[in-house]
Short mmCIF file of C-alpha atoms in Angstrom, two decimals:
data_model
loop_
_atom_site.label_atom_id
_atom_site.label_comp_id
_atom_site.label_asym_id
_atom_site.label_seq_id
_atom_site.Cartn_x
_atom_site.Cartn_y
_atom_site.Cartn_z
CA MET A 221 70.42 130.97 156.46
CA ASP A 222 70.03 134.43 158.47
CA GLY A 223 66.58 133.52 159.98
CA ARG A 224 64.87 134.69 157.24
CA ARG A 225 62.54 132.51 154.83
CA ARG A 226 63.99 131.99 151.63
CA SER A 227 62.03 132.36 148.32
CA GLN A 228 62.07 128.93 146.21
CA TYR A 229 63.51 131.16 143.45
CA GLN A 230 66.55 132.28 145.71
CA LEU A 231 69.85 130.99 144.31
CA THR A 232 72.45 129.36 146.63
CA ASP A 233 75.45 127.61 146.17
CA GLU A 234 73.36 124.33 145.99
CA THR A 235 70.93 125.24 143.71
CA PRO A 236 71.16 123.53 140.25
CA VAL A 237 71.34 125.88 137.28
CA TYR A 238 74.17 125.05 135.21
CA VAL A 239 73.86 123.01 131.87
CA ILE A 240 76.61 120.45 131.24
CA SER A 241 78.13 122.61 128.78
CA VAL A 242 78.35 125.59 131.11
CA ALA A 243 79.70 123.30 133.90
CA ALA A 244 82.20 122.19 131.50
CA GLN A 245 83.42 125.45 130.61
CA LEU A 246 83.48 126.63 134.49
CA SER A 247 85.18 123.69 135.60
CA GLY A 248 87.71 123.62 132.66
CA LEU A 249 86.99 119.87 131.77
CA HIS A 250 85.35 118.23 129.21
CA PRO A 251 81.39 117.19 129.21
CA GLN A 252 82.06 113.65 128.71
CA THR A 253 84.39 113.94 131.48
CA LEU A 254 81.60 115.27 133.47
CA ARG A 255 79.41 112.48 132.31
CA GLN A 256 82.34 110.11 133.57
CA TYR A 257 82.62 111.84 137.30
CA ASP A 258 78.82 111.48 137.41
CA ARG A 259 78.79 107.62 136.46
CA LEU A 260 81.52 107.03 138.91
CA GLY A 261 79.78 109.19 141.79
CA LEU A 262 82.48 111.72 142.22
CA VAL A 263 79.88 114.68 141.56
CA SER A 264 76.47 114.06 141.67
CA PRO A 265 74.55 117.04 139.86
CA GLY A 266 70.85 117.75 140.03
CA ARG A 267 68.46 116.41 137.23
CA THR A 268 65.30 118.15 135.54
CA ALA A 269 62.36 116.25 134.72
CA GLY A 270 63.90 115.04 131.38
CA ARG A 271 66.90 113.60 133.33
CA GLY A 272 69.32 116.21 132.15
CA ARG A 273 71.91 117.19 134.37
CA ARG A 274 71.74 120.50 136.32
CA TYR A 275 75.21 121.55 137.80
CA SER A 276 75.38 123.88 141.32
CA ALA A 277 78.02 126.28 142.02
CA ARG A 278 79.08 123.73 144.71
CA ASP A 279 79.40 121.10 142.04
CA ILE A 280 81.42 123.06 139.79
CA GLU A 281 83.97 123.86 142.86
CA LEU A 282 84.06 120.15 143.41
CA LEU A 283 84.85 119.91 140.02
CA ARG A 284 87.70 121.78 139.84
CA THR A 285 88.96 120.07 143.32
CA VAL A 286 88.56 116.63 141.51
CA GLN A 287 90.65 118.01 138.54
CA ALA A 288 93.44 119.57 140.91
CA LEU A 289 93.69 116.14 142.63
CA SER A 290 94.04 114.10 139.53
CA GLN A 291 96.19 116.46 137.61
CA GLU A 292 98.75 118.04 140.05
CA GLU A 293 98.38 115.23 142.70
CA GLY A 294 98.31 112.17 140.43
CA ILE A 295 95.54 110.82 142.79
CA ASN A 296 93.64 108.30 140.77
CA LEU A 297 89.80 108.28 140.53
CA ALA A 298 89.01 106.00 143.39
CA GLY A 299 91.63 107.72 145.69
CA ILE A 300 89.71 111.03 144.92
CA LYS A 301 86.10 109.46 145.58
CA ARG A 302 87.35 108.28 148.90
CA ILE A 303 88.80 111.76 149.56
CA ILE A 304 85.58 113.20 148.99
CA GLU A 305 83.66 110.32 150.98
CA LEU A 306 86.02 111.18 154.10
CA GLU A 307 85.68 114.86 153.85
CA ASN A 308 81.90 114.83 153.85
CA GLN A 309 81.93 112.44 156.52
CA VAL A 310 84.11 114.98 158.47
CA ALA A 311 81.68 117.95 157.51
CA ALA A 312 78.66 115.90 158.94
CA LEU A 313 80.48 115.15 162.32
CA GLN A 314 81.47 118.88 162.51
CA GLN A 315 77.93 119.80 162.05
CA ARG A 316 76.86 116.97 164.47
CA VAL A 317 79.69 118.12 166.96
CA ALA A 318 78.03 121.85 166.85
CA GLU A 319 74.67 120.50 167.44
CA LEU A 320 75.69 118.20 170.34
CA SER A 321 77.81 121.30 171.84
CA THR A 322 74.63 123.62 171.72
CA ALA A 323 72.73 121.05 173.44
CA VAL A 324 75.31 120.36 176.36
CA ASP A 325 75.47 124.49 176.63
CA GLY A 326 71.63 124.56 177.00
CA ALA A 327 71.50 121.68 179.38
CA ALA A 328 74.27 123.36 181.23
CA ALA A 329 72.70 126.72 181.58
CA VAL A 330 69.48 125.13 182.61
CA LEU A 331 71.32 123.01 185.11
CA GLN A 332 72.80 126.33 186.64
CA GLN A 333 69.24 127.92 187.01
CA ARG A 334 67.80 124.90 188.55
CA GLU A 335 71.17 125.09 191.12
CA ALA A 336 70.51 128.64 191.88
CA GLN A 337 66.80 128.08 192.50
CA VAL A 338 67.66 125.27 194.83
CA HIS A 339 70.22 127.60 196.50
CA ALA A 340 67.56 130.28 196.70
CA SER A 341 65.43 127.91 198.80
CA TYR A 342 67.52 127.17 201.59
CA ARG A 343 66.59 128.43 204.91
CA ARG A 344 68.80 131.31 206.08
CA ASP A 345 68.12 130.96 210.02
CA LEU A 346 69.82 127.33 209.51
CA VAL A 347 73.43 127.26 209.86
CA PRO A 348 75.35 123.92 208.32
CA TYR A 349 77.32 121.65 211.04
CA GLN A 350 80.89 121.70 211.08
CA PRO A 351 82.49 118.83 213.26
CA PRO A 352 84.75 120.14 215.71
CA GLN A 353 88.36 119.97 214.90
CA PRO A 354 90.65 117.44 217.05
CA GLY A 355 92.13 119.11 219.97
CA SER A 356 88.99 121.41 220.24
CA ALA A 357 86.25 121.64 222.67
CA LEU A 358 82.53 121.00 221.65
CA VAL A 359 79.97 123.03 223.88
CA VAL A 360 76.54 122.03 223.92
CA TRP A 361 73.89 124.26 225.21
CA ARG A 362 70.87 122.59 226.61
CA PRO A 363 68.04 124.85 227.82
CA ALA A 364 66.79 124.16 231.47
CA PRO A 365 63.29 122.19 231.00
CA LYS A 366 60.27 124.43 231.37
CA ARG A 367 58.42 124.28 234.81
CA PRO A 368 54.63 123.99 234.63
CA LEU A 369 52.87 127.31 235.44
CA ASP A 370 50.83 127.06 238.73
#
């Protein structure tokens, strides 16, 4: 999303709009095959109030992927279901990694800002103590004691 509010009537790839006959034509599959894929949980289309299936553009793409895996790669439906589950899991994990990366970057920026504030608060008239190196002389200055005024 680009920051603007979307109208409830604005279509996205996830908007379920295609009836089963149109989805079958778009995916190149038979409507009965779509019903079977729905029963197996391979593709889960949206439902109308009357329980009719409505497919989104993303569902159509998933149907094409299932068909390609089945017909071209020879993968059985159980294998395809597992592939889809793993791809969904990977996508969710990638989203989580992106969220955590953003949080870490934000925390690092706050930490740098606080560190800069601490450094800015240092007294400039103090000099850090460095212990003498071996073999060097250490000179300590001691002021003479003050005499009381007469």
